[in-house]
Short mmCIF file of C-alpha atoms in Angstrom, two decimals:
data_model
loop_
_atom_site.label_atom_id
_atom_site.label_comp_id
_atom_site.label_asym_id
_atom_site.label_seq_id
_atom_site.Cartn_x
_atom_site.Cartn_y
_atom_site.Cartn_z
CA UNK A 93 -147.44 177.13 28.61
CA UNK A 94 -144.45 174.62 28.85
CA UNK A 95 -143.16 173.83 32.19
CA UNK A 96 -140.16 172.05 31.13
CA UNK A 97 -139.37 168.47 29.08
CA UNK A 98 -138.15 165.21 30.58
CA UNK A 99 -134.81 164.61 29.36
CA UNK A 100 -134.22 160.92 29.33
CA UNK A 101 -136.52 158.33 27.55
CA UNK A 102 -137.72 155.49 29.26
CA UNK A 103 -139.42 151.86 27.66
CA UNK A 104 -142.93 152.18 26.45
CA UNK A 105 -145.68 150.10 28.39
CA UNK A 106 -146.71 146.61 26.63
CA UNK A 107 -149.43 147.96 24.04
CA UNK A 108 -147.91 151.23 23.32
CA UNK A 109 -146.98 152.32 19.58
CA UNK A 110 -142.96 151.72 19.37
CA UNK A 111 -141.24 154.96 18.35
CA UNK A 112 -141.06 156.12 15.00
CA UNK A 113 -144.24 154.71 14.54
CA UNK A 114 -147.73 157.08 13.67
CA UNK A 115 -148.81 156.90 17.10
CA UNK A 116 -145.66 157.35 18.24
CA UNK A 117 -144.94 158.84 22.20
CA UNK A 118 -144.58 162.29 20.90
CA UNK A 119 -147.87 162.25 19.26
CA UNK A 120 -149.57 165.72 20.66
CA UNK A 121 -153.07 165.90 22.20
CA UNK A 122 -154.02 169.23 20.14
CA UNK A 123 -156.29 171.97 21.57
CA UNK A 124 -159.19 171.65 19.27
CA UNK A 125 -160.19 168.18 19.66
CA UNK A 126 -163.54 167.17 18.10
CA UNK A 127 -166.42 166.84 20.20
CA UNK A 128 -168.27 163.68 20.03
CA UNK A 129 -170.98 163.38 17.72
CA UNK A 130 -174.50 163.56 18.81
CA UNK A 131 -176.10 160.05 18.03
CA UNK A 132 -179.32 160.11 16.46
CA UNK A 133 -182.57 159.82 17.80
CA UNK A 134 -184.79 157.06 16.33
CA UNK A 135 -187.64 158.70 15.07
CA UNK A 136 -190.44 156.72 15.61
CA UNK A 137 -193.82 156.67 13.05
CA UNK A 138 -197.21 155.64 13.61
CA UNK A 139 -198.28 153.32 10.37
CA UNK A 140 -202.21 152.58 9.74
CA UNK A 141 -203.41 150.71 7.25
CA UNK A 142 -205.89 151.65 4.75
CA UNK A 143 -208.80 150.05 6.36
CA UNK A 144 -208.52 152.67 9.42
CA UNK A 145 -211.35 155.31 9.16
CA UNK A 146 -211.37 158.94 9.78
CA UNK A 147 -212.86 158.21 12.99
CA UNK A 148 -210.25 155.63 14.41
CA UNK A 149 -207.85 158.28 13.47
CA UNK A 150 -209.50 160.80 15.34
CA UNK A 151 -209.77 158.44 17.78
CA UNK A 152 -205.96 158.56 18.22
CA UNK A 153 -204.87 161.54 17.87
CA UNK A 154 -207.32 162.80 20.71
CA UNK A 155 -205.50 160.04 23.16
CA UNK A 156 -202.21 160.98 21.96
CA UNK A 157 -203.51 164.87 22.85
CA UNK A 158 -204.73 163.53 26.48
CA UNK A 159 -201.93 161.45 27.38
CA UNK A 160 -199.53 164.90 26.56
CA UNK A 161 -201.67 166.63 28.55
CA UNK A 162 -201.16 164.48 31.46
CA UNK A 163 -197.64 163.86 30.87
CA UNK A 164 -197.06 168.37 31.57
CA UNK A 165 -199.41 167.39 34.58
CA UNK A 166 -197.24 164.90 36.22
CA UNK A 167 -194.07 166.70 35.37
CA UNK A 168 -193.36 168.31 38.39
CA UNK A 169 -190.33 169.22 39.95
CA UNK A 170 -188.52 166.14 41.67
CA UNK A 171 -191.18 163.59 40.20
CA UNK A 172 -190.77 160.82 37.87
CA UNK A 173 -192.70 161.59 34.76
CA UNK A 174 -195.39 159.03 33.88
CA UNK A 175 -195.27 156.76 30.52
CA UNK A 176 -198.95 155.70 29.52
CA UNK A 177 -197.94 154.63 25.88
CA UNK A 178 -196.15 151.59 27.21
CA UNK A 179 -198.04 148.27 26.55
CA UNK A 180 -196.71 146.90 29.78
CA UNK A 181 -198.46 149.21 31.62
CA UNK A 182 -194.18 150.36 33.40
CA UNK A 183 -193.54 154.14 33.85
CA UNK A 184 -190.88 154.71 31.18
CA UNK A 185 -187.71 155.75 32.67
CA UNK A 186 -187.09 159.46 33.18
CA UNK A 187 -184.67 160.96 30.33
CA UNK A 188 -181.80 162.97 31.80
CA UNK A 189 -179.57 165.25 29.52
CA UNK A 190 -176.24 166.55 30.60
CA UNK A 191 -174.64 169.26 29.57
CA UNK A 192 -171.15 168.34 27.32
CA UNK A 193 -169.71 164.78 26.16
CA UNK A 194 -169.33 161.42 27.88
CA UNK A 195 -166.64 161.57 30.53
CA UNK A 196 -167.26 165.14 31.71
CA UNK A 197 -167.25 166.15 35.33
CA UNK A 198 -171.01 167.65 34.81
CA UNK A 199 -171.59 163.43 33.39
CA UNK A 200 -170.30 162.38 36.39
CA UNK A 201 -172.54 165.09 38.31
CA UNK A 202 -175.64 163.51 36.20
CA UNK A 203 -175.21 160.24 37.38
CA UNK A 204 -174.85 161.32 41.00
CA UNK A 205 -177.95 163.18 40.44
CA UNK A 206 -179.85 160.23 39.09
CA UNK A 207 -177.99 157.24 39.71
CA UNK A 208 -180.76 154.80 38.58
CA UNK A 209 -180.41 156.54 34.87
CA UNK A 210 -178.44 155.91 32.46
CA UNK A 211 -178.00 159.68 31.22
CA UNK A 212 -176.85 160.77 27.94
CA UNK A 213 -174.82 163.96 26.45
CA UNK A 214 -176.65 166.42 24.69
CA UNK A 215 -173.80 167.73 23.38
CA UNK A 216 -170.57 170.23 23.36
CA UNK A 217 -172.86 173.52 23.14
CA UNK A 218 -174.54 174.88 26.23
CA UNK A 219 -177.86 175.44 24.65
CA UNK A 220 -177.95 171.79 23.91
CA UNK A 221 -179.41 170.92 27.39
CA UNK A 222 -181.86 173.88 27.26
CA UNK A 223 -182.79 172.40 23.77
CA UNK A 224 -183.33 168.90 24.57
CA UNK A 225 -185.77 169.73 27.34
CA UNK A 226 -187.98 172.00 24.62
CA UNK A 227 -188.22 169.53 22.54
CA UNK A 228 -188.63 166.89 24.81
CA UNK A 229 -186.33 164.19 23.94
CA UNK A 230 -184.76 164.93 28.00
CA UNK A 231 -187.34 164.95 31.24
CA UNK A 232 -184.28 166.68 33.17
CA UNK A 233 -181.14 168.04 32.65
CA UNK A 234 -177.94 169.03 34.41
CA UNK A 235 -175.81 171.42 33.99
CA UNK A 236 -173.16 173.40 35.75
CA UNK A 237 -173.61 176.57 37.37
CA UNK A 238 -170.55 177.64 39.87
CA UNK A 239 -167.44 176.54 40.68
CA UNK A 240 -166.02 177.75 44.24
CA UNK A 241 -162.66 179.05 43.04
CA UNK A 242 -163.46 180.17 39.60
CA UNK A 243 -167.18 181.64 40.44
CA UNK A 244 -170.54 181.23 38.56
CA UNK A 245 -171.01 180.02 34.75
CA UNK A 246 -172.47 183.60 33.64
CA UNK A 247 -173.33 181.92 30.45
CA UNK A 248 -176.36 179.14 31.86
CA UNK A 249 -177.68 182.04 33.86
CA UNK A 250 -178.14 183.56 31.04
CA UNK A 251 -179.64 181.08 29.39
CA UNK A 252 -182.35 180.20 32.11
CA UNK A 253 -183.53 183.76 31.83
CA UNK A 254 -183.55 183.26 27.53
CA UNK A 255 -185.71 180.28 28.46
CA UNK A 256 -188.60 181.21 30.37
CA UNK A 257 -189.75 177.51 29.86
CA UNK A 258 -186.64 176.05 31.63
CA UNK A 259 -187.15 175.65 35.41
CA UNK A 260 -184.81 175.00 38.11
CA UNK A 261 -185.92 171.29 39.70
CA UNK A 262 -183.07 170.96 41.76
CA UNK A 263 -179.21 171.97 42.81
CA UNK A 264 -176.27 169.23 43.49
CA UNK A 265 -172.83 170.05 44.89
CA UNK A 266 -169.97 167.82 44.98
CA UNK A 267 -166.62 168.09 45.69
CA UNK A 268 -163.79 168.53 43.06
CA UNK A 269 -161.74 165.77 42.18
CA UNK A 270 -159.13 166.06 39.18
CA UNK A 271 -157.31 162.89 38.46
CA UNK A 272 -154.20 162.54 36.88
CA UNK A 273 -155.07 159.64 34.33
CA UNK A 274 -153.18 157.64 31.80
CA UNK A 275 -153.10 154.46 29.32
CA UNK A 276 -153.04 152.00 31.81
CA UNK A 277 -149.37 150.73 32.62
CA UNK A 278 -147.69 154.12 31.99
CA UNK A 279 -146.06 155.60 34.99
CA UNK A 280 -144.64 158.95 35.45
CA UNK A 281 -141.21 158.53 34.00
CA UNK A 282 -142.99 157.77 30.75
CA UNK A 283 -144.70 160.92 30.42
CA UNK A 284 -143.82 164.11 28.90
CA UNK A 285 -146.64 166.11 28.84
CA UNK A 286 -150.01 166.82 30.38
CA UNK A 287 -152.85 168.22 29.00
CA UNK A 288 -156.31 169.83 30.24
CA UNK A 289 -158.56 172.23 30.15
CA UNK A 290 -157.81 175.68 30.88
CA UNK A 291 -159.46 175.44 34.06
CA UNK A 292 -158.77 172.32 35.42
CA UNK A 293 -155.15 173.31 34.73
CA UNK A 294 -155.53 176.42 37.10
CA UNK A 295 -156.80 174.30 39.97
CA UNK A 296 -153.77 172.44 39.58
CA UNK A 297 -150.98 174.96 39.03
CA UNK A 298 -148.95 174.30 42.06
CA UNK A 299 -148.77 170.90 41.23
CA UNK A 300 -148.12 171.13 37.74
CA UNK A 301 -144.81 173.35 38.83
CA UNK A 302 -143.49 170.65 40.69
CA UNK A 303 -143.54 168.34 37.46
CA UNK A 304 -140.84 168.92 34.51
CA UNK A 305 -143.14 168.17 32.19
CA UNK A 306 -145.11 169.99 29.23
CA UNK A 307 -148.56 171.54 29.87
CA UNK A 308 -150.92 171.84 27.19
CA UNK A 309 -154.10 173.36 27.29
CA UNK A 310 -157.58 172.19 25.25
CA UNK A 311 -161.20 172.80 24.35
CA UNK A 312 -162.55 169.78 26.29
CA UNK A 313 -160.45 167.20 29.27
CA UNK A 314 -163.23 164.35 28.82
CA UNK A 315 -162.08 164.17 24.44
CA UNK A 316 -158.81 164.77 25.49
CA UNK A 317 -159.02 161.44 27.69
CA UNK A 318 -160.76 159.43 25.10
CA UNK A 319 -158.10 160.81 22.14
CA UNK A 320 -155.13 159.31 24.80
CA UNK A 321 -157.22 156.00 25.19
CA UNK A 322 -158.38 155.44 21.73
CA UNK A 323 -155.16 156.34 20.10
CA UNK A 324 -152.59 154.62 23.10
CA UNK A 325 -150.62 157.84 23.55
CA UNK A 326 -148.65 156.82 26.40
CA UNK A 327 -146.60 159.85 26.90
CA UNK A 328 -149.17 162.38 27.69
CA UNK A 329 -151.65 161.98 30.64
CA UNK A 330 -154.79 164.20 31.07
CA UNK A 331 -156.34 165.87 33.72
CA UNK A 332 -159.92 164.75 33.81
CA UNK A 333 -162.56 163.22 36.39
CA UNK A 334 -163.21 159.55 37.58
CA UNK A 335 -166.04 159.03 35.33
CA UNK A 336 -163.38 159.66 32.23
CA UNK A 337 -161.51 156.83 33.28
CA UNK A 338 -164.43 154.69 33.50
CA UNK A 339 -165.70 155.27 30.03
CA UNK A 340 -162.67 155.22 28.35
CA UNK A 341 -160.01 152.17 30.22
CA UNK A 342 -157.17 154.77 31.30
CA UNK A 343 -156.10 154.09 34.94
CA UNK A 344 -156.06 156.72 37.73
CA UNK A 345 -152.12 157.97 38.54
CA UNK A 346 -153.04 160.28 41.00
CA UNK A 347 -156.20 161.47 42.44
CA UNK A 348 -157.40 164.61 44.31
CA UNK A 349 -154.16 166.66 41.85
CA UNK A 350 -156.03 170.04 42.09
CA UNK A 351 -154.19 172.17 44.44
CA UNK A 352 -157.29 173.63 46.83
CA UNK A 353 -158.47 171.26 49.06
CA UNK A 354 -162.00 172.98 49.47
CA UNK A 355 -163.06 173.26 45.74
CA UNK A 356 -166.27 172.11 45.35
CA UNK A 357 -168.87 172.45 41.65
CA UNK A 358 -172.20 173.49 41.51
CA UNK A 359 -174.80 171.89 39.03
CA UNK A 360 -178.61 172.28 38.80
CA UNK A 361 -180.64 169.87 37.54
CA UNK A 362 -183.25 171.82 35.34
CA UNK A 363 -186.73 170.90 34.21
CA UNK A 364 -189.88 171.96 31.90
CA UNK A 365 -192.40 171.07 34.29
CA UNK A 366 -195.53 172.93 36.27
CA UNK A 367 -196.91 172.38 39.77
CA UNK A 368 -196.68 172.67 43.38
CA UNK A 369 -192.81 173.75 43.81
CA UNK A 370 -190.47 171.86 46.01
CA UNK A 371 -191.29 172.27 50.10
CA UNK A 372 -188.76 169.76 51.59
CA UNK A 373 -185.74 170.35 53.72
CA UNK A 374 -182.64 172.65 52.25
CA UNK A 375 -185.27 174.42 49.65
CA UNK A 376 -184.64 177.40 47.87
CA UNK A 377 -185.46 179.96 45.45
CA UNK A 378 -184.10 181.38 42.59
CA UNK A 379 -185.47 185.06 41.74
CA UNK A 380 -184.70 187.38 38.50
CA UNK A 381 -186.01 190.90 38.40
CA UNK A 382 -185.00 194.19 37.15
CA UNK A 383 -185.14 197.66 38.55
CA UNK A 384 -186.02 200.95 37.82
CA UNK A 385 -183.34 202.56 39.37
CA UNK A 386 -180.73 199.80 38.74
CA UNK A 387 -178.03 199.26 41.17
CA UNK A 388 -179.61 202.26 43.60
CA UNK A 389 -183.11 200.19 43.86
CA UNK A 390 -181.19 197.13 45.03
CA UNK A 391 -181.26 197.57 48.70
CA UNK A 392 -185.11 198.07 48.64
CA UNK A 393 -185.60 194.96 46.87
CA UNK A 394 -183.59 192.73 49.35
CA UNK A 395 -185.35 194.67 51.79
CA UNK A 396 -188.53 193.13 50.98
CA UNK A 397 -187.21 189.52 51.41
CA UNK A 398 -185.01 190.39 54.89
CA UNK A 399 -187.87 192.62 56.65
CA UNK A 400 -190.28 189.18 56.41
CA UNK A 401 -187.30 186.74 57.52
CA UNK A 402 -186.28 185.44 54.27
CA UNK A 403 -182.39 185.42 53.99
CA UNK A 404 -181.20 186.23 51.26
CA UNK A 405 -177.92 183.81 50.41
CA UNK A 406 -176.93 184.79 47.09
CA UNK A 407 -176.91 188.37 44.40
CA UNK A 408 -175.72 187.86 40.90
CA UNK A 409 -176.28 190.88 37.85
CA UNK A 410 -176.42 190.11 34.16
CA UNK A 411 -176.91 192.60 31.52
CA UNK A 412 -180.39 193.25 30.46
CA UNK A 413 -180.67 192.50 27.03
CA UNK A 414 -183.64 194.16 26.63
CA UNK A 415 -182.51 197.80 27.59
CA UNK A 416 -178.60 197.29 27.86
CA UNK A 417 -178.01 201.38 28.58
CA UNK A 418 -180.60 203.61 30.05
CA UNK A 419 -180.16 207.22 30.74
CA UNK A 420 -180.62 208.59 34.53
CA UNK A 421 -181.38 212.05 35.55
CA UNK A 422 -178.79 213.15 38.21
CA UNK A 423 -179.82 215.34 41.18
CA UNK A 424 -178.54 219.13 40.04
CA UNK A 425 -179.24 218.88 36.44
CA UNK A 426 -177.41 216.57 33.65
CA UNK A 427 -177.40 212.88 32.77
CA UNK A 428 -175.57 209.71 33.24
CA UNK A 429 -175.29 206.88 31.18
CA UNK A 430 -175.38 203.52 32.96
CA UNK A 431 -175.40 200.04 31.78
CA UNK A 432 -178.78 198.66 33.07
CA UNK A 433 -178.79 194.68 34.85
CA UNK A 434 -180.91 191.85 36.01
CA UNK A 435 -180.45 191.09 39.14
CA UNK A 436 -180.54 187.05 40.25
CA UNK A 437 -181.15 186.50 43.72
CA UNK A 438 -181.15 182.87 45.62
CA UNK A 439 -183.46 183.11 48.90
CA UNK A 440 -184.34 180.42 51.76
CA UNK A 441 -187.62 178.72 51.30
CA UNK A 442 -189.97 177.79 48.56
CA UNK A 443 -192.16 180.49 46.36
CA UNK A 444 -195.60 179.00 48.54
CA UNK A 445 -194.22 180.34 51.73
CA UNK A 446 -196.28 183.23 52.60
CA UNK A 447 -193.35 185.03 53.37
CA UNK A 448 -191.17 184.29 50.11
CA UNK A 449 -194.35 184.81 48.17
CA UNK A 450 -195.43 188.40 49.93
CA UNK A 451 -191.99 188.99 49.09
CA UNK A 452 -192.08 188.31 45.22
CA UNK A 453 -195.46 190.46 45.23
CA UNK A 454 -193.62 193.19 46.57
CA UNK A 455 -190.87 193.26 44.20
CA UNK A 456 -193.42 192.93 41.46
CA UNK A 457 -194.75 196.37 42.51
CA UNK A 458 -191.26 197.84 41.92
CA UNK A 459 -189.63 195.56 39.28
CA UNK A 460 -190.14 195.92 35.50
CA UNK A 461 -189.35 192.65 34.92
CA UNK A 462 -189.93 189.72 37.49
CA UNK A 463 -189.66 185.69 36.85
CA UNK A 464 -188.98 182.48 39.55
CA UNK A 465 -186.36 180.55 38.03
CA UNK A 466 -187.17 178.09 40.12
CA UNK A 467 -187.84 176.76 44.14
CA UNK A 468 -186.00 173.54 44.68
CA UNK A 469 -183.96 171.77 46.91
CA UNK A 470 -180.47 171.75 47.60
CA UNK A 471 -178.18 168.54 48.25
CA UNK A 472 -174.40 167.54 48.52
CA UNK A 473 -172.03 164.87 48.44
CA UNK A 474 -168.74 163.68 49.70
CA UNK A 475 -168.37 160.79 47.35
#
């Protein structure tokens, strides 16, 4: 959508492209900006000489068998995961994964998470996280889950119920903050556009109306931000988070742009790990089950969790892949045809609480289809 065009031209900052020039100020961020490419993992080999026998080798590959074994052991939720290959005898660092590119607001969510990490993308997909915990090149991962205006990211719900694997090891909200940034030295009367993503552009609508300038929308804010930096387009500025301006030199015009003062993001930090789930202050857990009678069976299953004390803080429905439509005899003869769900609850306490867990037995007796997603805690920040 265009808002309007500044009509008066104003001199470009020192380092700018002069007009006329191929980076010139009318140079366009465009909507399907490539996503940064995934570096390469160094694969590492194990080289013996020929003098090694079959036993040495045996040798090995039964450590190498133990020390996984232990590594799945110590790889519980909140927990630092052990490295015994190292010759220094150091833990190796933990491995966190976040989900999109360098400069994202779910980056800057990673390194809130784990600020002692230096975290890396696992790319523009949303399967990419799930992946890079199955295969194990990530010990953690974070990825959004529900923004407070917009509502939940249907699509990694889905996912952690595709992934039985995947835990949840943790949940992290922060406050929104979209920043106006730019090349540094451009100032307002220099720009005559501004560009986001779709959704970062509706948190900001009001205050994009006050501004005659052009609004265009695309795929990903973060690539926008490093396509301005890297190629000194110093008419457009790009709606994008603190962390983007970090990575990629562009100065901060504005901060806090959104509109809604109380916008705040969701992220879990997710896991493939086993053991004693989390029992600390703010702890929760995630539930997915599915229900004979659908919708109609839902107030006995929350039932089971409010008549033992457990509140119940959260109800979200997906379809059920496995039976999409089911058929349901009505009372006086005939049938319906309904679309059949699984039903996500979030619950107070941890899965080892007698209550939670009489509660989960219960719903088991009822349920076709019952899995923990996960019992974690919950934290927050005002940074």
């Amino acid at each position: 959508m265009a808002i309007g065009t500044l009509t008066h031209a104003s001199p470009l900052p020192t380092g700018c492209p002069a007009a006329g020039s191929k980076k010139s100020r009318t140079i366009s961020v465009r909507s399907n900006l490539k996503q940064q490419r995934k570096g390469k993992e160094d694969n590492c080999t194990l080289n013996f000489s020929s003098t090694h026998t079959a036993e040495v080798l045996a040798s090995r590959l039964g450590l190498d068998i133990a020390i996984a074994g232990l590594e799945r052991l110590f790889l519980q939720p909140g927990a630092d995961p052990p490295d015994f290959g190292r010759s220094d005898g150091r833990r190796r660092p933990i491995r966190v994964a976040y989900q999109g590119v360098r400069g994202s607001y779910c980056h800057e969510a990673a390194t809130a998470s784990f600020p002692d990490v230096d975290a890396f993308p696992s790319g523009f997909r949303m399967e990419d996280a799930f992946s890079a915990l199955e295969s194990g090149s990530a010990d953690r991962a974070v990825v959004p889950a529900e923004n407070s205006v917009d509502g939940p990211i249907d699509r990694n719900l889905d996912l952690l119920l595709r992934h039985p694997a995947v835990r949840i090891t943790g949940e992290f909200i922060v406050p929104v903050n979209h920043c106006l940034l730019a090349a540094p030295g451009v100032a307002f009367t220099d720009l005559r556009r501004i560009v986001s993503h779709p959704q970062a552009l509706g948190h900001c609508e009001r205050r994009l109306r006050s501004l005659d300038l052009e609004i265009e929308e695309v795929a990903d804010a973060a690539e926008a931000a490093r396509a301005v930096a890297e190629d000194r387009i110093c008419d457009t500025a790009v709606i994008g988070s603190r962390i983007a301006a970090k990575e990629f030199g562009l100065w901060i015009m504005e901060q806090s742009f959104h509109d809604e003062e109380c916008n705040f993001n969701c992220f879990l930090q997710l896991g493939v790990a086993a053991g004693n789930p989390y029992c600390g202050e703010n702890r929760k857990t995630k539930v997915a089950f599915s229900l004979e009678k659908g919708v109609s069976g839902l107030f006995r299953a929350l039932w089971l969790f409010e008549s033992r004390g457990v509140r119940v803080r959260k109800v979200d429905h997906r379809p059920n892949r496995a039976n999409p439509v089911r058929l349901v005899n009505r009372e006086g003869g005939g049938e319906v045809v309904q679309m059949d769900y699984v039903f996500v609850v979030d619950v107070d306490g941890s899965e080892s609480d007698p209550s939670v867990a009489a509660a989960i037995a219960g719903l088991e007796e009822i349920s076709g289809f019952v899995r923990v997603l996960g019992s974690y805690g919950c934290r927050s920040s005002c940074a």
